[in-house]
GROMACS .gro file of C-alpha atoms in nm:
model
  297
    1MET     CA    1  22.695  14.744  11.260
    2GLY     CA    2  23.011  14.728  11.050
    3ALA     CA    3  23.034  15.105  11.010
    4GLY     CA    4  23.010  15.156  11.385
    5MET     CA    5  23.274  14.891  11.454
    6ALA     CA    6  23.507  15.041  11.195
    7GLY     CA    7  23.453  15.387  11.341
    8VAL     CA    8  23.558  15.270  11.687
    9LEU     CA    9  23.883  15.130  11.547
   10LEU     CA   10  23.945  15.446  11.347
   11ARG     CA   11  23.903  15.662  11.655
   12THR     CA   12  24.201  15.482  11.807
   13GLY     CA   13  24.405  15.625  11.520
   14ARG     CA   14  24.446  15.290  11.349
   15PRO     CA   15  24.423  15.311  10.968
   16LEU     CA   16  24.185  15.068  10.797
   17ILE     CA   17  24.135  14.922  10.452
   18VAL     CA   18  23.760  14.875  10.400
   19TRP     CA   19  23.514  14.729  10.154
   20ASN     CA   20  23.137  14.743  10.153
   21ARG     CA   21  22.875  14.607   9.917
   22SER     CA   22  22.761  14.968   9.891
   23VAL     CA   23  23.047  15.186   9.765
   24GLU     CA   24  22.870  15.493   9.901
   25LYS     CA   25  22.899  15.365  10.258
   26SER     CA   26  23.272  15.307  10.223
   27SER     CA   27  23.313  15.654  10.073
   28MET     CA   28  23.119  15.810  10.363
   29LEU     CA   29  23.352  15.641  10.610
   30ALA     CA   30  23.656  15.766  10.419
   31SER     CA   31  23.517  16.120  10.423
   32GLU     CA   32  23.453  16.104  10.796
   33TYR     CA   33  23.806  15.985  10.871
   34PRO     CA   34  24.033  16.146  10.610
   35GLY     CA   35  24.375  15.992  10.580
   36LEU     CA   36  24.284  15.684  10.781
   37VAL     CA   37  24.057  15.494  10.540
   38THR     CA   38  24.155  15.326  10.216
   39VAL     CA   39  23.862  15.194  10.013
   40ALA     CA   40  23.938  14.861   9.845
   41ASP     CA   41  23.773  14.738   9.526
   42THR     CA   42  23.708  14.385   9.653
   43PRO     CA   43  23.707  14.179   9.973
   44LYS     CA   44  24.003  13.986   9.831
   45ALA     CA   45  24.204  14.308   9.812
   46VAL     CA   46  24.129  14.383  10.177
   47VAL     CA   47  24.252  14.043  10.294
   48GLN     CA   48  24.562  14.058  10.077
   49SER     CA   49  24.654  14.398  10.223
   50CYS     CA   50  24.590  14.318  10.591
   51ASP     CA   51  24.714  14.074  10.850
   52ILE     CA   52  24.373  14.070  11.022
   53THR     CA   53  24.038  14.108  10.845
   54VAL     CA   54  23.708  14.152  11.033
   55SER     CA   55  23.387  14.074  10.846
   56MET     CA   56  23.039  14.179  10.960
   57LEU     CA   57  22.746  14.090  10.734
   58SER     CA   58  22.377  14.074  10.815
   59THR     CA   59  22.257  13.749  10.658
   60PRO     CA   60  22.391  13.399  10.589
   61ALA     CA   61  22.341  13.456  10.215
   62ALA     CA   62  22.547  13.776  10.221
   63ALA     CA   63  22.819  13.615  10.431
   64GLU     CA   64  22.844  13.319  10.191
   65ALA     CA   65  22.848  13.540   9.882
   66VAL     CA   66  23.125  13.766  10.013
   67PHE     CA   67  23.330  13.473  10.145
   68SER     CA   68  23.311  13.247   9.838
   69ALA     CA   69  23.310  13.493   9.549
   70GLU     CA   70  23.594  13.488   9.298
   71THR     CA   71  23.713  13.815   9.449
   72GLY     CA   72  23.584  13.735   9.799
   73THR     CA   73  23.758  13.705  10.133
   74LEU     CA   74  23.866  13.341  10.090
   75ALA     CA   75  24.037  13.427   9.763
   76GLY     CA   76  24.266  13.666   9.951
   77ILE     CA   77  24.368  13.422  10.224
   78SER     CA   78  24.730  13.311  10.232
   79GLU     CA   79  24.973  13.178  10.491
   80GLY     CA   80  24.927  13.348  10.829
   81LYS     CA   81  24.628  13.567  10.741
   82ILE     CA   82  24.358  13.598  11.009
   83LEU     CA   83  23.988  13.617  10.923
   84VAL     CA   84  23.742  13.716  11.198
   85ASP     CA   85  23.376  13.661  11.108
   86CYS     CA   86  23.124  13.840  11.330
   87ALA     CA   87  22.804  13.730  11.155
   88THR     CA   88  22.535  13.517  11.316
   89LEU     CA   89  22.530  13.203  11.101
   90GLN     CA   90  22.466  12.832  11.130
   91GLU     CA   91  22.734  12.647  11.318
   92GLU     CA   92  22.815  12.434  11.015
   93ASP     CA   93  22.867  12.748  10.807
   94MET     CA   94  23.132  12.870  11.048
   95VAL     CA   95  23.296  12.528  11.057
   96GLY     CA   96  23.306  12.518  10.677
   97MET     CA   97  23.460  12.863  10.651
   98ALA     CA   98  23.719  12.775  10.914
   99ALA     CA   99  23.819  12.463  10.721
  100ALA     CA  100  23.852  12.655  10.395
  101VAL     CA  101  24.064  12.928  10.555
  102THR     CA  102  24.286  12.676  10.733
  103ALA     CA  103  24.337  12.479  10.412
  104LYS     CA  104  24.497  12.787  10.259
  105GLY     CA  105  24.727  12.843  10.555
  106GLY     CA  106  24.514  13.108  10.724
  107ARG     CA  107  24.365  13.125  11.072
  108PHE     CA  108  23.997  13.168  11.151
  109LEU     CA  109  23.795  13.310  11.438
  110GLU     CA  110  23.418  13.313  11.472
  111ALA     CA  111  23.320  13.615  11.678
  112PRO     CA  112  22.944  13.684  11.685
  113VAL     CA  113  22.842  13.978  11.901
  114SER     CA  114  22.573  14.066  12.150
  115GLY     CA  115  22.468  14.423  12.087
  116THR     CA  116  22.312  14.640  11.819
  117LYS     CA  117  22.401  14.956  11.629
  118GLY     CA  118  22.436  15.171  11.940
  119PRO     CA  119  22.692  14.948  12.116
  120ALA     CA  120  22.873  14.898  11.785
  121ALA     CA  121  22.921  15.273  11.750
  122THR     CA  122  23.032  15.320  12.111
  123GLY     CA  123  23.263  15.020  12.138
  124THR     CA  124  23.048  14.838  12.391
  125LEU     CA  125  22.967  14.515  12.209
  126ILE     CA  126  23.010  14.177  12.376
  127PHE     CA  127  23.214  13.933  12.169
  128MET     CA  128  23.183  13.556  12.184
  129VAL     CA  129  23.492  13.412  12.019
  130SER     CA  130  23.615  13.066  11.932
  131GLY     CA  131  23.881  12.937  11.698
  132ASP     CA  132  24.259  12.957  11.665
  133GLU     CA  133  24.400  13.070  12.001
  134SER     CA  134  24.707  13.240  11.855
  135ALA     CA  135  24.480  13.435  11.620
  136TYR     CA  136  24.266  13.536  11.916
  137GLU     CA  137  24.568  13.670  12.101
  138GLU     CA  138  24.682  13.869  11.797
  139ALA     CA  139  24.335  14.013  11.733
  140SER     CA  140  24.260  14.093  12.097
  141PHE     CA  141  24.341  14.463  12.049
  142ALA     CA  142  24.049  14.488  11.805
  143PHE     CA  143  23.808  14.311  12.042
  144ASP     CA  144  23.922  14.537  12.325
  145ALA     CA  145  23.854  14.848  12.116
  146MET     CA  146  23.518  14.737  11.975
  147GLY     CA  147  23.374  14.569  12.283
  148LYS     CA  148  23.326  14.606  12.655
  149ALA     CA  149  23.375  14.232  12.707
  150THR     CA  150  23.522  13.942  12.512
  151HIS     CA  151  23.463  13.577  12.596
  152TYR     CA  152  23.702  13.326  12.440
  153LEU     CA  153  23.521  12.991  12.432
  154GLY     CA  154  23.805  12.773  12.312
  155ALA     CA  155  23.958  12.647  11.991
  156GLU     CA  156  23.650  12.460  11.868
  157VAL     CA  157  23.483  12.662  11.592
  158GLY     CA  158  23.109  12.648  11.649
  159ALA     CA  159  23.109  12.709  12.023
  160ALA     CA  160  23.072  13.087  11.984
  161THR     CA  161  22.783  13.048  11.742
  162ARG     CA  162  22.602  12.813  11.979
  163MET     CA  163  22.651  13.061  12.262
  164LYS     CA  164  22.524  13.351  12.048
  165LEU     CA  165  22.209  13.160  11.956
  166CYS     CA  166  22.144  13.087  12.323
  167VAL     CA  167  22.185  13.459  12.402
  168ASN     CA  168  21.945  13.559  12.126
  169ALA     CA  169  21.697  13.293  12.234
  170VAL     CA  170  21.680  13.435  12.587
  171MET     CA  171  21.662  13.794  12.464
  172GLY     CA  172  21.388  13.725  12.212
  173THR     CA  173  21.176  13.536  12.463
  174PHE     CA  174  21.220  13.817  12.717
  175MET     CA  175  21.121  14.082  12.461
  176ALA     CA  176  20.809  13.889  12.360
  177GLY     CA  177  20.707  13.861  12.726
  178LEU     CA  178  20.770  14.230  12.791
  179ALA     CA  179  20.564  14.337  12.490
  180GLU     CA  180  20.276  14.111  12.589
  181GLY     CA  181  20.288  14.233  12.949
  182VAL     CA  182  20.262  14.596  12.838
  183HIS     CA  183  19.978  14.504  12.605
  184LEU     CA  184  19.800  14.325  12.892
  185ALA     CA  185  19.832  14.634  13.111
  186GLU     CA  186  19.675  14.841  12.835
  187LYS     CA  187  19.380  14.600  12.804
  188LEU     CA  188  19.331  14.609  13.182
  189ASP     CA  189  19.309  14.992  13.177
  190LEU     CA  190  19.638  15.031  13.359
  191GLU     CA  191  19.905  15.292  13.293
  192LYS     CA  192  20.159  15.118  13.070
  193SER     CA  193  20.446  15.344  13.170
  194LYS     CA  194  20.379  15.265  13.535
  195LEU     CA  195  20.418  14.893  13.465
  196VAL     CA  196  20.753  14.959  13.299
  197GLU     CA  197  20.860  15.173  13.595
  198ILE     CA  198  20.768  14.899  13.841
  199LEU     CA  199  20.950  14.634  13.639
  200GLY     CA  200  21.258  14.855  13.621
  201GLN     CA  201  21.268  14.894  13.999
  202GLY     CA  202  21.261  14.521  14.072
  203ALA     CA  203  21.456  14.211  13.985
  204MET     CA  204  21.377  14.256  13.616
  205GLY     CA  205  21.532  14.600  13.599
  206CYS     CA  206  21.772  14.573  13.305
  207VAL     CA  207  21.860  14.744  12.978
  208LEU     CA  208  21.578  14.573  12.788
  209VAL     CA  209  21.316  14.693  13.037
  210ASN     CA  210  21.464  15.037  13.096
  211VAL     CA  211  21.538  15.118  12.731
  212LYS     CA  212  21.288  14.915  12.530
  213GLY     CA  213  21.005  14.926  12.783
  214PRO     CA  214  20.938  15.301  12.754
  215LYS     CA  215  20.944  15.278  12.375
  216ILE     CA  216  20.676  15.008  12.382
  217ALA     CA  217  20.466  15.182  12.646
  218GLN     CA  218  20.454  15.538  12.514
  219GLU     CA  219  20.147  15.641  12.318
  220GLU     CA  220  20.350  15.793  12.035
  221ARG     CA  221  20.565  15.487  11.991
  222ASP     CA  222  20.930  15.527  11.901
  223HIS     CA  223  20.998  15.296  11.607
  224ALA     CA  224  21.367  15.378  11.562
  225PRO     CA  225  21.518  15.032  11.509
  226ASN     CA  226  21.836  14.888  11.653
  227PHE     CA  227  21.779  14.524  11.564
  228PRO     CA  228  21.524  14.428  11.297
  229LEU     CA  229  21.272  14.159  11.385
  230LYS     CA  230  21.377  13.954  11.082
  231HIS     CA  231  21.725  13.912  11.233
  232ALA     CA  232  21.575  13.806  11.566
  233GLN     CA  233  21.368  13.550  11.376
  234LYS     CA  234  21.681  13.440  11.189
  235ALA     CA  235  21.840  13.331  11.516
  236ARG     CA  236  21.539  13.116  11.595
  237VAL     CA  237  21.543  12.961  11.249
  238LEU     CA  238  21.911  12.875  11.295
  239LEU     CA  239  21.829  12.694  11.617
  240ARG     CA  240  21.584  12.475  11.423
  241PHE     CA  241  21.383  12.335  11.709
  242PRO     CA  242  21.227  12.126  11.846
  243PRO     CA  243  21.461  11.969  11.927
  244LEU     CA  244  21.717  12.248  11.959
  245PHE     CA  245  21.961  12.152  11.688
  246SER     CA  246  22.282  12.298  11.554
  247GLY     CA  247  22.581  12.158  11.371
  248GLY     CA  248  22.489  11.794  11.423
  249ARG     CA  249  22.405  11.850  11.789
  250ALA     CA  250  22.058  11.780  11.918
  251ALA     CA  251  21.966  11.928  12.254
  252TRP     CA  252  21.648  11.762  12.371
  253THR     CA  253  21.513  12.013  12.615
  254ASN     CA  254  21.186  12.170  12.719
  255ALA     CA  255  21.177  12.493  12.514
  256MET     CA  256  20.808  12.581  12.523
  257ALA     CA  257  20.862  12.952  12.594
  258LEU     CA  258  21.123  12.975  12.320
  259ALA     CA  259  20.898  12.797  12.072
  260THR     CA  260  20.612  13.035  12.154
  261ALA     CA  261  20.833  13.340  12.102
  262ARG     CA  262  20.953  13.196  11.774
  263ARG     CA  263  20.596  13.153  11.650
  264GLN     CA  264  20.514  13.509  11.749
  265LEU     CA  265  20.811  13.647  11.559
  266ARG     CA  266  20.729  13.426  11.260
  267ASP     CA  267  20.368  13.544  11.256
  268CYS     CA  268  20.476  13.908  11.267
  269GLY     CA  269  20.698  13.837  10.967
  270TRP     CA  270  20.405  13.682  10.780
  271GLN     CA  271  20.214  14.003  10.842
  272GLY     CA  272  20.478  14.189  10.642
  273GLN     CA  273  20.658  14.320  10.947
  274GLY     CA  274  20.997  14.161  10.900
  275ARG     CA  275  21.147  14.506  10.944
  276VAL     CA  276  20.987  14.571  11.282
  277PRO     CA  277  21.241  14.686  11.542
  278ASP     CA  278  21.335  14.460  11.829
  279GLY     CA  279  21.133  14.658  12.084
  280HIS     CA  280  20.813  14.625  11.884
  281VAL     CA  281  20.706  14.264  11.871
  282ARG     CA  282  20.334  14.332  11.891
  283GLY     CA  283  20.147  14.272  11.571
  284ASP     CA  284  19.996  14.621  11.557
  285GLN     CA  285  20.329  14.799  11.558
  286ARG     CA  286  20.533  14.881  11.252
  287GLY     CA  287  20.882  15.011  11.211
  288ASP     CA  288  21.153  15.063  10.957
  289ALA     CA  289  21.504  14.934  10.957
  290SER     CA  290  21.798  14.935  10.728
  291CYS     CA  291  21.958  14.603  10.650
  292HIS     CA  292  22.306  14.627  10.510
  293GLY     CA  293  22.622  14.434  10.559
  294HIS     CA  294  22.974  14.557  10.580
  295GLY     CA  295  23.260  14.365  10.434
  296PRO     CA  296  23.598  14.303  10.592
  297ARG     CA  297  23.744  14.570  10.813
   0.00000   0.00000   0.00000
């Protein structure tokens, strides 16, 4: 994700200072965009050298480690610096990071995204942003370059994370239903691809059906991942329901479909399929996925 987002910014001609937990990935980016990429030794060095730093990491543990390390992003924050964190974390994690950044005179934005590696590489992510409004205005050029839409949800840090978890909850439940529907068609001796075609022509015709549906339905299944199952399950763990709960907020609501999808994803993980792509929820399907995080951009 981070490499694709950085590439979009680089294609605008804007030079970047980058850091990655894997030096090889930073070096590859520098080779691809000669003269535009400076590879920093630490996240701290990136923040110290830039007015705006964008961080994209894949797991809460990675985000915490890079943020809090002695040479991490927080260590580089000083008066006026802007930190944009695009990870999907717990609401309280974002609130804690915002407080730490603000205490050092910096400004913080949480900006989780809807979209996977493809949209990241083509600049068509959807950003959900909350935090310091002046920081949002200053960083809007980056959101405009990296995304097809940006939704500013106000100054309260935590709002964007709650919205992202709702988005992932709907998407995960939809994917589980699509996979089960295709499987049902197979068991009923129906042509799976015909089901996907019919779905795509009706009210459910959308990217998930039209792109993921054929991958699920074809006999030689395409396991190329865009979003690993373990990250989909992470979003459901962060919701911690029932009741739906985040950052001290309890949302008592009927979430039976969501709970069922969560159990299905959890069970797939127990079967050693935590790296199954998002379009392959069924327990008999395996896939491979890389899981790496990019540091500040």
